[in-house]
């Protein structure tokens, strides 16, 4: 679980230390590394810790949590994150100006969704 997938992220964080989420597919492993590199850039700009609420989800877990059937979490290209300091509104505004992919406004649930799709913004 301590294997680094990026400067700030470990495999444990990607999988939430849940053996059912262990990534065995090489393409998904590569996707996680791609997303981690982008999240590293965001973390550098933010200048403070960012924590993972949910990253990779295999199909059965995605269904259990009510994830979309075509969710990018299924292929390791989406993460729900929250800032270390409890200012989710400031973090969301920062993300809108600094993330170059999809953004989901999950603030009422305590997270911001980030993915590697084309830039768009939606609300949960």
mmCIF file of N, CA and C in Angstrom:
data_model
loop_
_atom_site.group_PDB
_atom_site.id
_atom_site.type_symbol
_atom_site.label_atom_id
_atom_site.label_comp_id
_atom_site.label_asym_id
_atom_site.label_seq_id
_atom_site.Cartn_x
_atom_site.Cartn_y
_atom_site.Cartn_z
ATOM 1 N N UNK A 1 0.810 -1.207 0.000
ATOM 2 C CA UNK A 1 0.000 0.000 0.000
ATOM 3 C C UNK A 1 0.848 1.265 0.000
ATOM 4 N N UNK A 2 2.099 1.147 0.372
ATOM 5 C CA UNK A 2 2.955 2.326 0.446
ATOM 6 C C UNK A 2 3.616 2.680 -0.887
ATOM 7 N N UNK A 3 3.401 1.889 -1.922
ATOM 8 C CA UNK A 3 3.966 2.182 -3.245
ATOM 9 C C UNK A 3 3.453 3.531 -3.739
ATOM 10 N N UNK A 4 4.371 4.382 -4.152
ATOM 11 C CA UNK A 4 3.999 5.701 -4.662
ATOM 12 C C UNK A 4 3.552 5.599 -6.116
ATOM 13 N N UNK A 5 2.440 6.265 -6.419
ATOM 14 C CA UNK A 5 1.960 6.364 -7.800
ATOM 15 C C UNK A 5 2.166 7.782 -8.324
ATOM 16 N N UNK A 6 2.546 8.675 -7.453
ATOM 17 C CA UNK A 6 2.833 10.069 -7.770
ATOM 18 C C UNK A 6 3.648 10.631 -6.623
ATOM 19 N N UNK A 7 3.954 11.885 -6.709
ATOM 20 C CA UNK A 7 4.756 12.506 -5.645
ATOM 21 C C UNK A 7 4.027 12.489 -4.298
ATOM 22 N N UNK A 8 2.722 12.703 -4.338
ATOM 23 C CA UNK A 8 1.953 12.837 -3.097
ATOM 24 C C UNK A 8 1.008 11.673 -2.821
ATOM 25 N N UNK A 9 0.906 10.706 -3.717
ATOM 26 C CA UNK A 9 -0.147 9.703 -3.625
ATOM 27 C C UNK A 9 0.430 8.294 -3.541
ATOM 28 N N UNK A 10 -0.188 7.467 -2.715
ATOM 29 C CA UNK A 10 0.224 6.068 -2.597
ATOM 30 C C UNK A 10 -0.889 5.161 -3.142
ATOM 31 N N UNK A 11 -0.515 3.926 -3.421
ATOM 32 C CA UNK A 11 -1.489 2.942 -3.861
ATOM 33 C C UNK A 11 -2.584 2.765 -2.812
ATOM 34 N N UNK A 12 -2.215 2.839 -1.540
ATOM 35 C CA UNK A 12 -3.206 2.738 -0.466
ATOM 36 C C UNK A 12 -4.276 3.802 -0.577
ATOM 37 N N UNK A 13 -3.878 5.023 -0.888
ATOM 38 C CA UNK A 13 -4.866 6.098 -1.052
ATOM 39 C C UNK A 13 -5.759 5.849 -2.262
ATOM 40 N N UNK A 14 -5.155 5.406 -3.359
ATOM 41 C CA UNK A 14 -5.918 5.136 -4.577
ATOM 42 C C UNK A 14 -6.985 4.082 -4.314
ATOM 43 N N UNK A 15 -6.629 3.060 -3.547
ATOM 44 C CA UNK A 15 -7.522 1.920 -3.293
ATOM 45 C C UNK A 15 -8.225 1.995 -1.937
ATOM 46 N N UNK A 16 -8.001 3.072 -1.203
ATOM 47 C CA UNK A 16 -8.576 3.241 0.144
ATOM 48 C C UNK A 16 -8.230 2.067 1.055
ATOM 49 N N UNK A 17 -7.035 1.505 0.861
ATOM 50 C CA UNK A 17 -6.527 0.401 1.673
ATOM 51 C C UNK A 17 -7.521 -0.760 1.739
ATOM 52 N N UNK A 18 -8.258 -0.940 0.660
ATOM 53 C CA UNK A 18 -9.295 -1.969 0.568
ATOM 54 C C UNK A 18 -8.846 -3.004 -0.464
ATOM 55 N N UNK A 19 -8.584 -4.210 -0.017
ATOM 56 C CA UNK A 19 -8.075 -5.255 -0.902
ATOM 57 C C UNK A 19 -9.012 -5.509 -2.088
ATOM 58 N N UNK A 20 -10.298 -5.281 -1.922
ATOM 59 C CA UNK A 20 -11.244 -5.476 -3.032
ATOM 60 C C UNK A 20 -11.006 -4.475 -4.162
ATOM 61 N N UNK A 21 -10.301 -3.388 -3.858
ATOM 62 C CA UNK A 21 -10.037 -2.350 -4.859
ATOM 63 C C UNK A 21 -8.656 -2.484 -5.495
ATOM 64 N N UNK A 22 -7.904 -3.490 -5.110
ATOM 65 C CA UNK A 22 -6.555 -3.645 -5.664
ATOM 66 C C UNK A 22 -6.627 -3.688 -7.186
ATOM 67 N N UNK A 23 -5.725 -2.940 -7.843
ATOM 68 C CA UNK A 23 -5.733 -2.805 -9.297
ATOM 69 C C UNK A 23 -4.837 -3.877 -9.910
ATOM 70 N N UNK A 24 -5.428 -4.699 -10.748
ATOM 71 C CA UNK A 24 -4.680 -5.771 -11.396
ATOM 72 C C UNK A 24 -4.498 -5.536 -12.890
ATOM 73 N N UNK A 25 -5.283 -4.665 -13.456
ATOM 74 C CA UNK A 25 -5.238 -4.372 -14.887
ATOM 75 C C UNK A 25 -4.150 -3.330 -15.188
ATOM 76 N N UNK A 26 -3.248 -3.639 -16.115
ATOM 77 C CA UNK A 26 -2.124 -2.747 -16.423
ATOM 78 C C UNK A 26 -2.582 -1.397 -16.966
ATOM 79 N N UNK A 27 -3.643 -1.368 -17.757
ATOM 80 C CA UNK A 27 -4.132 -0.097 -18.313
ATOM 81 C C UNK A 27 -4.662 0.803 -17.197
ATOM 82 N N UNK A 28 -5.390 0.226 -16.270
ATOM 83 C CA UNK A 28 -5.903 1.012 -15.139
ATOM 84 C C UNK A 28 -4.745 1.500 -14.278
ATOM 85 N N UNK A 29 -3.733 0.663 -14.071
ATOM 86 C CA UNK A 29 -2.555 1.101 -13.318
ATOM 87 C C UNK A 29 -1.921 2.317 -13.988
ATOM 88 N N UNK A 30 -1.798 2.279 -15.312
ATOM 89 C CA UNK A 30 -1.225 3.407 -16.046
ATOM 90 C C UNK A 30 -2.111 4.645 -15.931
ATOM 91 N N UNK A 31 -3.428 4.456 -15.994
ATOM 92 C CA UNK A 31 -4.359 5.582 -15.843
ATOM 93 C C UNK A 31 -4.185 6.256 -14.483
ATOM 94 N N UNK A 32 -4.017 5.452 -13.444
ATOM 95 C CA UNK A 32 -3.823 5.994 -12.095
ATOM 96 C C UNK A 32 -2.567 6.862 -12.055
ATOM 97 N N UNK A 33 -1.514 6.410 -12.690
ATOM 98 C CA UNK A 33 -0.266 7.184 -12.718
ATOM 99 C C UNK A 33 -0.468 8.499 -13.470
ATOM 100 N N UNK A 34 -1.225 8.461 -14.562
ATOM 101 C CA UNK A 34 -1.521 9.682 -15.329
ATOM 102 C C UNK A 34 -2.305 10.667 -14.469
ATOM 103 N N UNK A 35 -3.353 10.185 -13.797
ATOM 104 C CA UNK A 35 -4.145 11.077 -12.949
ATOM 105 C C UNK A 35 -3.318 11.586 -11.777
ATOM 106 N N UNK A 36 -2.492 10.729 -11.197
ATOM 107 C CA UNK A 36 -1.644 11.143 -10.076
ATOM 108 C C UNK A 36 -0.720 12.290 -10.485
ATOM 109 N N UNK A 37 -0.175 12.233 -11.688
ATOM 110 C CA UNK A 37 0.708 13.310 -12.163
ATOM 111 C C UNK A 37 -0.048 14.638 -12.244
ATOM 112 N N UNK A 38 -1.290 14.585 -12.699
ATOM 113 C CA UNK A 38 -2.099 15.806 -12.770
ATOM 114 C C UNK A 38 -2.481 16.299 -11.375
ATOM 115 N N UNK A 39 -2.813 15.373 -10.492
ATOM 116 C CA UNK A 39 -3.134 15.757 -9.116
ATOM 117 C C UNK A 39 -1.909 16.297 -8.391
ATOM 118 N N UNK A 40 -0.723 15.786 -8.726
ATOM 119 C CA UNK A 40 0.519 16.337 -8.162
ATOM 120 C C UNK A 40 0.644 17.818 -8.512
ATOM 121 N N UNK A 41 0.387 18.155 -9.771
ATOM 122 C CA UNK A 41 0.469 19.558 -10.218
ATOM 123 C C UNK A 41 -0.528 20.423 -9.449
ATOM 124 N N UNK A 42 -1.742 19.908 -9.277
ATOM 125 C CA UNK A 42 -2.759 20.655 -8.543
ATOM 126 C C UNK A 42 -2.334 20.851 -7.093
ATOM 127 N N UNK A 43 -1.812 19.807 -6.477
ATOM 128 C CA UNK A 43 -1.353 19.884 -5.087
ATOM 129 C C UNK A 43 -0.225 20.894 -4.937
ATOM 130 N N UNK A 44 0.692 20.917 -5.891
ATOM 131 C CA UNK A 44 1.792 21.897 -5.868
ATOM 132 C C UNK A 44 1.241 23.321 -5.896
ATOM 133 N N UNK A 45 0.296 23.581 -6.780
ATOM 134 C CA UNK A 45 -0.298 24.926 -6.875
ATOM 135 C C UNK A 45 -1.096 25.275 -5.630
ATOM 136 N N UNK A 46 -1.824 24.325 -5.093
ATOM 137 C CA UNK A 46 -2.646 24.545 -3.902
ATOM 138 C C UNK A 46 -1.752 24.823 -2.701
ATOM 139 N N UNK A 47 -0.627 24.113 -2.583
ATOM 140 C CA UNK A 47 0.338 24.376 -1.529
ATOM 141 C C UNK A 47 -0.004 23.776 -0.178
ATOM 142 N N UNK A 48 -1.030 22.972 -0.122
ATOM 143 C CA UNK A 48 -1.464 22.332 1.113
ATOM 144 C C UNK A 48 -1.918 20.915 0.801
ATOM 145 N N UNK A 49 -2.026 20.059 1.814
ATOM 146 C CA UNK A 49 -2.465 18.680 1.553
ATOM 147 C C UNK A 49 -3.848 18.610 0.916
ATOM 148 N N UNK A 50 -4.014 17.581 0.107
ATOM 149 C CA UNK A 50 -5.298 17.207 -0.485
ATOM 150 C C UNK A 50 -5.480 15.728 -0.169
ATOM 151 N N UNK A 51 -6.670 15.345 0.263
ATOM 152 C CA UNK A 51 -6.932 13.967 0.657
ATOM 153 C C UNK A 51 -7.935 13.306 -0.284
ATOM 154 N N UNK A 52 -7.770 12.004 -0.450
ATOM 155 C CA UNK A 52 -8.625 11.219 -1.338
ATOM 156 C C UNK A 52 -9.820 10.671 -0.569
ATOM 157 N N UNK A 53 -11.017 10.933 -1.075
ATOM 158 C CA UNK A 53 -12.243 10.312 -0.550
ATOM 159 C C UNK A 53 -12.541 9.028 -1.317
ATOM 160 N N UNK A 54 -12.289 9.043 -2.628
ATOM 161 C CA UNK A 54 -12.523 7.879 -3.480
ATOM 162 C C UNK A 54 -11.732 8.069 -4.767
ATOM 163 N N UNK A 55 -11.049 7.012 -5.220
ATOM 164 C CA UNK A 55 -10.292 7.102 -6.479
ATOM 165 C C UNK A 55 -10.700 5.912 -7.334
ATOM 166 N N UNK A 56 -9.918 4.852 -7.339
ATOM 167 C CA UNK A 56 -10.277 3.698 -8.170
ATOM 168 C C UNK A 56 -11.410 2.908 -7.518
ATOM 169 N N UNK A 57 -12.402 2.533 -8.363
ATOM 170 C CA UNK A 57 -13.501 1.687 -7.904
ATOM 171 C C UNK A 57 -13.731 0.563 -8.914
ATOM 172 N N UNK A 58 -13.581 -0.674 -8.503
ATOM 173 C CA UNK A 58 -13.983 -1.766 -9.393
ATOM 174 C C UNK A 58 -15.508 -1.748 -9.546
ATOM 175 N N UNK A 59 -16.041 -2.399 -10.566
ATOM 176 C CA UNK A 59 -17.486 -2.314 -10.847
ATOM 177 C C UNK A 59 -18.397 -2.611 -9.665
ATOM 178 N N UNK A 60 -18.100 -3.645 -8.899
ATOM 179 C CA UNK A 60 -19.002 -3.991 -7.796
ATOM 180 C C UNK A 60 -19.041 -2.900 -6.729
ATOM 181 N N UNK A 61 -17.918 -2.289 -6.429
ATOM 182 C CA UNK A 61 -17.898 -1.203 -5.441
ATOM 183 C C UNK A 61 -18.546 0.042 -6.026
ATOM 184 N N UNK A 62 -18.299 0.317 -7.295
ATOM 185 C CA UNK A 62 -18.931 1.462 -7.942
ATOM 186 C C UNK A 62 -20.460 1.353 -7.845
ATOM 187 N N UNK A 63 -21.000 0.163 -8.079
ATOM 188 C CA UNK A 63 -22.452 -0.047 -7.956
ATOM 189 C C UNK A 63 -22.903 0.170 -6.513
ATOM 190 N N UNK A 64 -22.134 -0.353 -5.546
ATOM 191 C CA UNK A 64 -22.507 -0.229 -4.130
ATOM 192 C C UNK A 64 -22.600 1.222 -3.692
ATOM 193 N N UNK A 65 -21.708 2.078 -4.212
ATOM 194 C CA UNK A 65 -21.703 3.480 -3.788
ATOM 195 C C UNK A 65 -22.593 4.357 -4.662
ATOM 196 N N UNK A 66 -23.271 3.759 -5.627
ATOM 197 C CA UNK A 66 -24.172 4.530 -6.484
ATOM 198 C C UNK A 66 -23.460 5.312 -7.572
ATOM 199 N N UNK A 67 -22.259 4.859 -7.964
ATOM 200 C CA UNK A 67 -21.509 5.529 -9.019
ATOM 201 C C UNK A 67 -22.160 5.349 -10.380
ATOM 202 N N UNK A 68 -21.899 6.267 -11.267
ATOM 203 C CA UNK A 68 -22.433 6.191 -12.627
ATOM 204 C C UNK A 68 -21.888 4.947 -13.324
ATOM 205 N N UNK A 69 -22.689 4.301 -14.156
ATOM 206 C CA UNK A 69 -22.228 3.091 -14.850
ATOM 207 C C UNK A 69 -20.993 3.319 -15.726
ATOM 208 N N UNK A 70 -20.814 4.520 -16.216
ATOM 209 C CA UNK A 70 -19.654 4.843 -17.064
ATOM 210 C C UNK A 70 -18.646 5.736 -16.336
ATOM 211 N N UNK A 71 -18.634 5.662 -15.017
ATOM 212 C CA UNK A 71 -17.762 6.498 -14.195
ATOM 213 C C UNK A 71 -16.287 6.305 -14.551
ATOM 214 N N UNK A 72 -15.549 7.398 -14.581
ATOM 215 C CA UNK A 72 -14.110 7.309 -14.797
ATOM 216 C C UNK A 72 -13.374 6.747 -13.582
ATOM 217 N N UNK A 73 -14.052 6.628 -12.449
ATOM 218 C CA UNK A 73 -13.470 5.931 -11.294
ATOM 219 C C UNK A 73 -13.177 4.472 -11.664
ATOM 220 N N UNK A 74 -13.989 3.902 -12.529
ATOM 221 C CA UNK A 74 -13.849 2.491 -12.928
ATOM 222 C C UNK A 74 -12.536 2.207 -13.632
ATOM 223 N N UNK A 75 -11.970 3.228 -14.257
ATOM 224 C CA UNK A 75 -10.719 3.045 -15.004
ATOM 225 C C UNK A 75 -9.573 3.846 -14.398
ATOM 226 N N UNK A 76 -9.754 4.343 -13.180
ATOM 227 C CA UNK A 76 -8.675 5.029 -12.471
ATOM 228 C C UNK A 76 -8.421 6.459 -12.900
ATOM 229 N N UNK A 77 -9.349 7.048 -13.668
ATOM 230 C CA UNK A 77 -9.143 8.408 -14.171
ATOM 231 C C UNK A 77 -10.016 9.447 -13.486
ATOM 232 N N UNK A 78 -10.492 9.132 -12.265
ATOM 233 C CA UNK A 78 -11.276 10.091 -11.493
ATOM 234 C C UNK A 78 -10.969 9.910 -10.019
ATOM 235 N N UNK A 79 -11.016 11.016 -9.296
ATOM 236 C CA UNK A 79 -10.822 10.981 -7.844
ATOM 237 C C UNK A 79 -11.725 12.022 -7.197
ATOM 238 N N UNK A 80 -12.303 11.667 -6.080
ATOM 239 C CA UNK A 80 -13.036 12.610 -5.243
ATOM 240 C C UNK A 80 -12.083 13.003 -4.127
ATOM 241 N N UNK A 81 -11.850 14.298 -3.985
ATOM 242 C CA UNK A 81 -10.831 14.766 -3.049
ATOM 243 C C UNK A 81 -11.374 15.887 -2.174
ATOM 244 N N UNK A 82 -10.647 16.147 -1.106
ATOM 245 C CA UNK A 82 -10.999 17.219 -0.184
ATOM 246 C C UNK A 82 -9.703 17.871 0.308
ATOM 247 N N UNK A 83 -9.732 19.162 0.594
ATOM 248 C CA UNK A 83 -8.506 19.807 1.085
ATOM 249 C C UNK A 83 -8.241 19.455 2.535
ATOM 250 N N UNK A 84 -6.963 19.550 2.920
ATOM 251 C CA UNK A 84 -6.587 19.286 4.298
ATOM 252 C C UNK A 84 -7.198 20.281 5.266
ATOM 253 N N UNK A 85 -7.220 21.542 4.872
ATOM 254 C CA UNK A 85 -7.871 22.562 5.693
ATOM 255 C C UNK A 85 -9.346 22.603 5.311
ATOM 256 N N UNK A 86 -10.229 22.740 6.284
ATOM 257 C CA UNK A 86 -11.666 22.609 6.004
ATOM 258 C C UNK A 86 -12.290 23.829 5.315
ATOM 259 N N UNK A 87 -11.740 24.241 4.198
ATOM 260 C CA UNK A 87 -12.329 25.333 3.432
ATOM 261 C C UNK A 87 -12.641 24.828 2.036
ATOM 262 N N UNK A 88 -13.675 24.012 1.961
ATOM 263 C CA UNK A 88 -14.033 23.356 0.712
ATOM 264 C C UNK A 88 -14.460 24.354 -0.353
ATOM 265 N N UNK A 89 -15.102 25.460 0.039
ATOM 266 C CA UNK A 89 -15.518 26.463 -0.949
ATOM 267 C C UNK A 89 -14.307 27.123 -1.604
ATOM 268 N N UNK A 90 -13.320 27.474 -0.816
ATOM 269 C CA UNK A 90 -12.104 28.086 -1.371
ATOM 270 C C UNK A 90 -11.385 27.089 -2.268
ATOM 271 N N UNK A 91 -11.330 25.830 -1.847
ATOM 272 C CA UNK A 91 -10.694 24.791 -2.648
ATOM 273 C C UNK A 91 -11.442 24.606 -3.971
ATOM 274 N N UNK A 92 -12.761 24.557 -3.917
ATOM 275 C CA UNK A 92 -13.551 24.398 -5.142
ATOM 276 C C UNK A 92 -13.265 25.542 -6.117
ATOM 277 N N UNK A 93 -13.271 26.773 -5.627
ATOM 278 C CA UNK A 93 -12.975 27.918 -6.490
ATOM 279 C C UNK A 93 -11.579 27.799 -7.084
ATOM 280 N N UNK A 94 -10.621 27.366 -6.290
ATOM 281 C CA UNK A 94 -9.257 27.159 -6.781
ATOM 282 C C UNK A 94 -9.240 26.104 -7.892
ATOM 283 N N UNK A 95 -9.922 24.990 -7.665
ATOM 284 C CA UNK A 95 -9.957 23.903 -8.646
ATOM 285 C C UNK A 95 -10.555 24.387 -9.965
ATOM 286 N N UNK A 96 -11.644 25.126 -9.898
ATOM 287 C CA UNK A 96 -12.290 25.617 -11.123
ATOM 288 C C UNK A 96 -11.304 26.416 -11.967
ATOM 289 N N UNK A 97 -10.411 27.145 -11.336
ATOM 290 C CA UNK A 97 -9.437 27.931 -12.076
ATOM 291 C C UNK A 97 -8.150 27.213 -12.431
ATOM 292 N N UNK A 98 -7.955 25.993 -11.907
ATOM 293 C CA UNK A 98 -6.654 25.342 -12.068
ATOM 294 C C UNK A 98 -6.703 23.893 -12.549
ATOM 295 N N UNK A 99 -7.872 23.322 -12.730
ATOM 296 C CA UNK A 99 -7.969 21.929 -13.194
ATOM 297 C C UNK A 99 -8.403 21.922 -14.646
ATOM 298 N N UNK A 100 -7.749 21.103 -15.440
ATOM 299 C CA UNK A 100 -8.014 21.093 -16.881
ATOM 300 C C UNK A 100 -8.702 19.802 -17.311
ATOM 301 N N UNK A 101 -9.666 19.375 -16.545
ATOM 302 C CA UNK A 101 -10.462 18.196 -16.859
ATOM 303 C C UNK A 101 -11.849 18.403 -16.297
ATOM 304 N N UNK A 102 -12.555 17.298 -16.075
ATOM 305 C CA UNK A 102 -13.894 17.392 -15.517
ATOM 306 C C UNK A 102 -13.859 17.695 -14.026
ATOM 307 N N UNK A 103 -14.838 18.483 -13.593
ATOM 308 C CA UNK A 103 -14.961 18.874 -12.184
ATOM 309 C C UNK A 103 -16.400 18.622 -11.756
ATOM 310 N N UNK A 104 -16.577 17.929 -10.651
ATOM 311 C CA UNK A 104 -17.904 17.727 -10.087
ATOM 312 C C UNK A 104 -18.005 18.424 -8.752
ATOM 313 N N UNK A 105 -19.069 19.183 -8.575
ATOM 314 C CA UNK A 105 -19.282 19.901 -7.327
ATOM 315 C C UNK A 105 -20.007 19.003 -6.338
ATOM 316 N N UNK A 106 -19.234 18.341 -5.505
ATOM 317 C CA UNK A 106 -19.793 17.483 -4.466
ATOM 318 C C UNK A 106 -19.628 18.097 -3.095
ATOM 319 N N UNK A 107 -19.546 19.430 -3.038
ATOM 320 C CA UNK A 107 -19.277 20.087 -1.751
ATOM 321 C C UNK A 107 -20.307 19.743 -0.683
ATOM 322 N N UNK A 108 -21.561 19.596 -1.060
ATOM 323 C CA UNK A 108 -22.551 19.275 -0.022
ATOM 324 C C UNK A 108 -22.330 17.881 0.557
ATOM 325 N N UNK A 109 -21.504 17.066 -0.116
ATOM 326 C CA UNK A 109 -21.132 15.744 0.375
ATOM 327 C C UNK A 109 -19.699 15.709 0.908
ATOM 328 N N UNK A 110 -19.007 16.845 0.848
ATOM 329 C CA UNK A 110 -17.675 16.947 1.434
ATOM 330 C C UNK A 110 -16.515 16.677 0.501
ATOM 331 N N UNK A 111 -16.726 16.751 -0.821
ATOM 332 C CA UNK A 111 -15.631 16.496 -1.745
ATOM 333 C C UNK A 111 -15.801 17.282 -3.042
ATOM 334 N N UNK A 112 -14.728 17.294 -3.817
ATOM 335 C CA UNK A 112 -14.732 17.794 -5.186
ATOM 336 C C UNK A 112 -14.291 16.634 -6.069
ATOM 337 N N UNK A 113 -15.051 16.379 -7.133
ATOM 338 C CA UNK A 113 -14.717 15.307 -8.073
ATOM 339 C C UNK A 113 -13.830 15.881 -9.170
ATOM 340 N N UNK A 114 -12.720 15.195 -9.461
ATOM 341 C CA UNK A 114 -11.800 15.595 -10.525
ATOM 342 C C UNK A 114 -11.578 14.406 -11.442
ATOM 343 N N UNK A 115 -11.616 14.648 -12.745
ATOM 344 C CA UNK A 115 -11.351 13.554 -13.666
ATOM 345 C C UNK A 115 -10.628 14.054 -14.908
ATOM 346 N N UNK A 116 -10.218 13.110 -15.743
ATOM 347 C CA UNK A 116 -9.429 13.422 -16.939
ATOM 348 C C UNK A 116 -10.288 13.498 -18.194
ATOM 349 N N UNK A 117 -11.582 13.795 -18.044
ATOM 350 C CA UNK A 117 -12.423 13.997 -19.223
ATOM 351 C C UNK A 117 -12.200 15.408 -19.750
ATOM 352 N N UNK A 118 -12.895 15.730 -20.817
ATOM 353 C CA UNK A 118 -12.788 17.093 -21.322
ATOM 354 C C UNK A 118 -13.361 18.041 -20.274
ATOM 355 N N UNK A 119 -12.864 19.276 -20.232
ATOM 356 C CA UNK A 119 -13.295 20.210 -19.187
ATOM 357 C C UNK A 119 -14.807 20.412 -19.192
ATOM 358 N N UNK A 120 -15.387 20.208 -18.026
ATOM 359 C CA UNK A 120 -16.803 20.464 -17.804
ATOM 360 C C UNK A 120 -17.022 20.546 -16.307
ATOM 361 N N UNK A 121 -18.155 21.099 -15.934
ATOM 362 C CA UNK A 121 -18.482 21.261 -14.517
ATOM 363 C C UNK A 121 -19.904 20.759 -14.302
ATOM 364 N N UNK A 122 -20.094 19.945 -13.276
ATOM 365 C CA UNK A 122 -21.438 19.507 -12.974
ATOM 366 C C UNK A 122 -21.622 19.426 -11.476
ATOM 367 N N UNK A 123 -22.876 19.320 -11.045
ATOM 368 C CA UNK A 123 -23.244 19.272 -9.631
ATOM 369 C C UNK A 123 -23.856 17.930 -9.313
ATOM 370 N N UNK A 124 -23.610 17.462 -8.086
ATOM 371 C CA UNK A 124 -24.197 16.202 -7.632
ATOM 372 C C UNK A 124 -25.537 16.478 -6.983
#
